């Protein structure tokens, strides 16, 4: 374990990216007597609005990366898009990068991820890297079922993923990506019961910790709701998912939080879908529903503190994302909050300071339930609260002035 410092100054953690994940990590840092340093594109970025220690610059600018890392005890990430070669340069210059570049590359490059997971014997969908349109026919013939096309780099929140309608559509999509110089891979469309997430953390010392497995509900490729813990998940499958997450964190050399997005198949097995090496949307429930939030845990991990207790503090917690409405309401957020708290006082609201746009994540709502049998009631209230905050309309037509 890292030697305990007796420095009068608190440690400095620098985070690349000024989005909501950095904003919420800064909130956790405050409680530890720290202030997160952030590399943000603009002073208007969610994290740049709240932290005093901001470097303005791009994550593809080595000079900006050097400036944000200068004097920091650890450099970590709000997203995975920093070029690996630049991170290797920082490591060579003595910067502690967490997670290290040779781990992070598996969250940046889906082909590298699939090959590594395959080598580790982790359960994954059948896949193929693509170099020509003809590879589509060969892969479709091999799996004998529907195909998904994914960009190798840069996809998130449903971007960079196309579910092919048929073979002709798959060929057309791949041809378009290759013509634009965008590398893609093919995966089988999994016969899926639901999506799960195994959220774990690992420190440089090698300590690991796992939160309860959650169910994630997706709409148009975007996570809209998280149910913690995943309802109706057998103890055996939950334990397998937690152990898989911890094993992958150790095998890949992750430092910090790792989200392992999983498919629970209709056959009752697990397959790894994606990896994220940072705090993750599927872990926002931990801010109000777990002893230690994912954001505090990420700081503990990258600073090599002993990790926190990951137990749930209640039988059920539901997180619902606040996604921008097709038309921004004329009612301001402050008034919307006033109405929400009047009707659903137990709602815990987390807003990101982002301008509203259709489908954009601008916040989330957590509701903690005291009875494990009331998952659907808690879910209904959380989703109703999130919809009210985004649309300024109640899904059941309720009128607070009536």
C-alpha positions in Angstrom: 0.0 0.0 0.0 1.1 3.6 -0.8 3.2 5.1 2.0 1.1 7.5 4.1 2.0 11.1 3.4 2.5 13.6 6.2 2.3 16.5 3.8 0.3 19.5 5.1 -1.5 19.8 1.7 -4.2 17.4 0.7 -3.5 15.1 -2.2 -4.3 16.3 -5.7 -6.3 14.1 -8.0 -6.6 15.4 -11.6 -9.4 14.2 -13.9 -9.4 14.4 -17.6 -12.9 15.6 -18.7 -15.2 18.1 -17.2 -18.5 16.3 -17.4 -21.0 15.2 -14.8 -18.8 12.3 -13.6 -16.0 14.8 -12.8 -18.6 17.1 -11.1 -19.8 14.3 -8.8 -16.3 13.1 -8.2 -15.5 16.7 -7.1 -18.4 16.5 -4.7 -16.9 13.4 -3.1 -13.5 15.0 -3.0 -14.8 17.9 -0.9 -15.9 15.6 1.9 -12.3 14.2 2.0 -10.9 17.7 2.3 -9.8 17.7 -1.3 -10.6 19.6 -4.5 -10.6 17.7 -7.8 -8.5 19.3 -10.5 -10.2 19.1 -13.9 -9.2 19.3 -17.5 -12.3 20.8 -19.1 -13.0 22.0 -22.6 -15.0 25.0 -21.4 -15.6 26.9 -18.1 -19.3 26.0 -18.7 -18.6 22.2 -18.4 -20.4 20.7 -15.4 -17.3 20.1 -13.3 -15.7 23.4 -14.3 -18.7 25.2 -12.8 -18.0 23.9 -9.3 -14.3 23.2 -8.8 -11.8 26.0 -8.4 -8.9 24.1 -9.9 -9.6 24.0 -13.7 -7.3 23.7 -16.7 -9.0 24.6 -20.0 -7.9 22.4 -22.9 -8.6 19.4 -25.0 -7.9 15.8 -24.0 -6.0 15.3 -27.3 -3.5 18.1 -26.4 -0.4 16.8 -24.7 0.5 20.2 -23.3 -3.0 20.4 -21.7 -2.6 16.9 -20.2 0.8 17.9 -18.8 -0.6 21.0 -17.2 -3.5 19.2 -15.5 -1.1 16.4 -14.3 1.6 18.7 -13.0 2.0 18.1 -9.3 -1.0 15.7 -9.1 -0.8 12.5 -7.0 -2.9 10.7 -9.7 -4.4 11.4 -13.1 -7.7 9.8 -13.8 -10.6 10.0 -16.3 -14.2 11.2 -16.8 -14.1 9.5 -20.2 -11.9 7.0 -22.1 -11.0 9.0 -25.1 -7.4 10.2 -24.4 -4.9 8.8 -26.9 -3.0 5.9 -25.4 0.3 7.2 -26.8 -0.1 10.5 -24.9 -0.8 8.6 -21.7 2.3 6.4 -22.3 4.3 9.7 -22.6 2.9 11.0 -19.3 3.8 7.7 -17.5 7.3 7.9 -18.9 7.5 11.4 -17.4 6.6 10.1 -14.0 2.8 10.8 -13.9 0.7 8.2 -12.0 -2.1 7.4 -14.4 -5.1 5.5 -13.0 -6.2 3.3 -14.6 -2.8 2.8 -16.4 -2.8 3.0 -20.2 -2.3 -0.8 -20.7 -5.6 -1.3 -18.7 -7.5 1.6 -20.2 -6.9 0.5 -23.8 -9.4 -2.3 -23.2 -12.1 0.2 -22.6 -11.0 2.3 -25.6 -10.7 -0.4 -28.2 -13.5 -3.0 -28.5 -11.4 -5.4 -30.6 -8.6 -5.3 -28.0 -11.2 -5.8 -25.3 -12.8 -8.8 -27.0 -9.5 -10.4 -27.7 -8.3 -9.9 -24.1 -11.5 -11.2 -22.6 -11.4 -14.2 -24.9 -7.8 -14.9 -23.8 -8.9 -14.6 -20.1 -11.7 -17.1 -20.7 -14.4 -14.5 -19.9 -17.9 -15.2 -21.4 -18.4 -12.9 -24.5 -20.6 -12.9 -27.5 -19.2 -14.3 -30.7 -17.4 -11.5 -32.7 -15.2 -10.7 -35.7 -13.0 -7.8 -36.6 -13.8 -6.4 -40.0 -11.4 -5.5 -42.8 -13.7 -5.9 -45.8 -17.5 -6.0 -46.6 -17.2 -9.7 -47.4 -16.4 -10.4 -43.7 -20.1 -9.7 -43.0 -21.2 -12.7 -45.1 -18.7 -15.0 -43.5 -19.6 -13.9 -40.0 -23.3 -14.1 -40.6 -22.9 -17.6 -42.0 -20.8 -18.7 -39.0 -23.3 -17.5 -36.3 -26.5 -18.2 -38.2 -28.4 -15.3 -36.6 -28.7 -11.5 -36.5 -25.7 -9.2 -36.3 -24.7 -6.1 -34.4 -22.1 -3.7 -35.9 -20.0 -1.6 -33.5 -17.4 1.1 -34.0 -14.1 -0.1 -32.5 -13.6 3.3 -30.8 -15.6 6.1 -29.4 -19.1 4.7 -29.1 -21.2 5.4 -26.0 -24.9 5.9 -25.1 -26.0 4.0 -28.1 -23.7 5.8 -30.5 -21.6 3.7 -32.7 -23.9 0.6 -32.4 -26.1 -0.5 -35.3 -28.5 -3.5 -35.0 -28.7 -4.8 -38.5 -32.1 -5.6 -39.9 -30.8 -8.2 -42.2 -27.7 -9.2 -44.1 -28.1 -6.5 -46.8 -28.4 -3.8 -44.2 -25.4 -5.1 -42.3 -23.3 -5.0 -45.5 -24.5 -1.5 -46.2 -23.7 -0.2 -42.7 -20.2 -1.8 -42.7 -19.5 -0.5 -46.2 -20.4 3.1 -45.1 -18.2 2.9 -42.0 -15.2 1.5 -43.9 -15.6 4.1 -46.6 -15.3 6.8 -43.9 -12.2 5.1 -42.5 -14.0 4.0 -39.3 -13.0 0.6 -38.0 -15.8 -1.7 -36.9 -16.4 -5.1 -35.5 -19.3 -7.6 -35.8 -21.0 -9.3 -32.9 -23.8 -11.7 -32.6 -27.2 -10.3 -31.4 -27.6 -12.0 -28.0 -30.9 -13.6 -27.0 -31.2 -11.5 -23.9 -33.4 -11.5 -20.8 -32.0 -8.1 -19.6 -28.9 -6.1 -19.1 -26.9 -6.1 -15.8 -23.9 -4.2 -14.5 -21.2 -5.4 -12.2 -19.5 -2.4 -10.6 -16.3 -3.0 -8.8 -13.2 -1.0 -7.7 -9.6 -1.9 -7.3 -6.6 -0.1 -5.7 -2.9 -0.2 -6.6 -2.4 -2.4 -3.5 -4.7 -4.9 -5.1 -7.7 -4.5 -2.8 -11.0 -5.1 -4.6 -14.6 -4.3 -3.7 -17.9 -5.0 -5.5 -21.3 -3.4 -5.2 -24.5 -5.4 -5.6 -25.3 -6.3 -9.2 -27.8 -4.0 -10.7 -30.3 -4.2 -13.6 -30.0 -1.4 -16.2 -32.9 -0.5 -18.4 -32.0 0.9 -21.8 -34.0 3.0 -24.3 -32.5 3.9 -27.7 -29.2 2.8 -26.4 -29.2 5.1 -23.4 -29.6 3.9 -19.8 -32.8 5.3 -18.4 -33.3 3.4 -15.2 -31.1 1.4 -12.8 -32.6 -1.1 -10.3 -30.4 -1.9 -7.3 -30.0 -4.7 -6.6 -31.2 -6.5 -9.8 -34.6 -7.9 -9.0 -35.1 -11.6 -9.1 -31.4 -12.3 -9.7 -30.3 -15.6 -8.2 -27.6 -15.6 -5.5 -25.5 -17.8 -7.7 -25.7 -15.6 -10.8 -25.1 -12.4 -8.7 -22.1 -14.0 -7.1 -20.7 -15.1 -10.5 -21.2 -11.5 -11.8 -19.4 -10.0 -8.8 -16.5 -12.4 -9.0 -16.2 -11.9 -12.8 -16.0 -8.1 -12.2 -13.3 -8.5 -9.5 -11.4 -11.0 -11.6 -11.4 -8.8 -14.7 -10.3 -5.7 -12.6 -7.3 -7.7 -11.3 -6.4 -9.4 -14.6 -6.5 -6.1 -16.5 -4.7 -4.2 -13.8 -7.5 -1.7 -13.3 -7.0 1.1 -10.7 -10.3 2.9 -9.8 -13.8 1.9 -10.6 -14.6 -0.6 -13.3 -18.1 -1.2 -14.7 -18.6 -4.5 -16.5 -21.8 -4.3 -18.5 -23.4 -7.7 -18.9 -26.1 -9.5 -20.8 -28.2 -12.0 -18.9 -29.2 -14.4 -21.6 -32.5 -16.2 -21.9 -30.5 -19.3 -21.1 -29.6 -17.9 -17.7 -25.9 -17.2 -18.5 -23.8 -14.1 -18.4 -22.0 -12.4 -21.3 -19.7 -9.4 -21.1 -21.0 -6.5 -23.3 -18.8 -3.5 -22.5 -16.2 -2.3 -20.0 -15.9 1.3 -18.6 -12.9 2.2 -16.4 -14.3 5.2 -14.5 -17.4 6.0 -12.5 -20.4 4.9 -14.5 -24.1 5.7 -15.0 -25.0 2.3 -13.6 -23.4 3.3 -10.3 -25.2 6.6 -9.7 -27.6 4.8 -7.3 -24.6 4.4 -4.9 -24.7 8.1 -4.0 -27.8 7.6 -1.9 -28.2 3.8 -1.8 -24.8 2.4 -0.7 -22.4 3.0 2.2 -19.7 4.2 -0.1 -20.5 6.0 -3.4 -18.7 5.1 -6.6 -17.3 8.6 -6.7 -15.7 8.4 -3.3 -14.5 4.9 -4.0 -12.9 6.0 -7.2 -10.9 8.6 -5.3 -10.0 6.1 -2.6 -8.8 3.7 -5.2 -6.6 6.0 -7.3 -5.0 7.4 -4.1 -4.5 3.9 -2.7 -6.6 4.5 0.4 -8.3 1.4 1.9 -11.6 0.9 0.0 -15.0 1.7 1.4 -17.9 -0.6 2.3 -20.0 -1.3 -0.8 -23.0 -2.6 1.0 -26.5 -1.3 0.0 -28.1 0.7 2.8 -31.6 -0.3 1.8 -33.4 -3.3 0.2 -34.0 -1.3 -3.0 -32.7 1.8 -4.7 -33.9 3.0 -8.1 -32.1 5.6 -10.2 -33.8 7.3 -13.1 -32.0 9.5 -15.6 -33.3 13.0 -16.3 -33.1 13.2 -20.1 -33.8 16.4 -22.0 -37.4 16.6 -23.4 -38.1 17.1 -27.1 -39.2 20.6 -26.2 -37.6 22.4 -23.3 -40.4 23.4 -20.8 -41.1 27.0 -20.2 -41.1 26.3 -16.5 -37.5 26.7 -15.0 -35.7 23.9 -13.1 -36.1 25.7 -9.8 -39.9 25.7 -10.1 -39.9 22.1 -11.3 -37.9 21.2 -8.2 -40.4 23.0 -6.0 -43.3 21.0 -7.5 -41.3 17.7 -7.4 -40.4 18.0 -3.7 -44.0 18.9 -2.9 -45.2 15.7 -4.3 -42.3 13.2 -3.9 -40.3 14.5 -0.9 -38.1 11.4 -0.7 -36.6 12.1 -4.2 -32.9 12.7 -4.1 -32.1 14.9 -7.1 -28.7 15.3 -8.7 -28.5 17.9 -11.5 -25.4 18.4 -13.6 -25.6 22.1 -14.6 -26.0 21.2 -18.3 -28.2 23.0 -20.8 -31.3 21.0 -21.8 -31.3 19.3 -25.2 -33.5 16.5 -26.4 -32.2 13.2 -25.0 -29.3 14.7 -23.2 -28.5 13.5 -19.7 -28.9 16.6 -17.5 -29.3 14.8 -14.1 -30.7 11.8 -12.3 -33.1 11.0 -9.4 -32.5 8.4 -6.8 -35.3 7.0 -4.6 -34.5 4.6 -1.8 -37.1 2.0 -0.7 -37.4 0.4 2.7 -39.0 -2.8 1.5 -37.6 -5.2 -1.1 -41.1 -6.1 -2.3 -41.8 -2.5 -3.4 -39.4 -2.4 -6.4 -42.1 -1.5 -8.9 -43.5 1.3 -6.7 -40.1 2.8 -6.1 -39.3 2.5 -9.8 -42.6 4.2 -10.8 -41.9 7.1 -8.4 -38.3 7.5 -9.6 -39.2 7.5 -13.3 -42.2 9.8 -12.6 -39.9 12.2 -10.8 -37.3 12.2 -13.6 -40.0 12.7 -16.3 -41.4 15.6 -14.4 -38.0 17.2 -14.1 -37.3 16.9 -17.8 -40.8 17.6 -19.2 -42.6 19.6 -16.5 -45.5 17.2 -16.8 -46.7 14.4 -14.6 -47.0 11.0 -16.3 -50.4 10.4 -14.5 -51.8 13.9 -15.3 -51.6 15.0 -11.7 -52.2 18.7 -11.1 -50.6 20.1 -8.0 -52.8 23.2 -8.1 -56.1 21.3 -8.4 
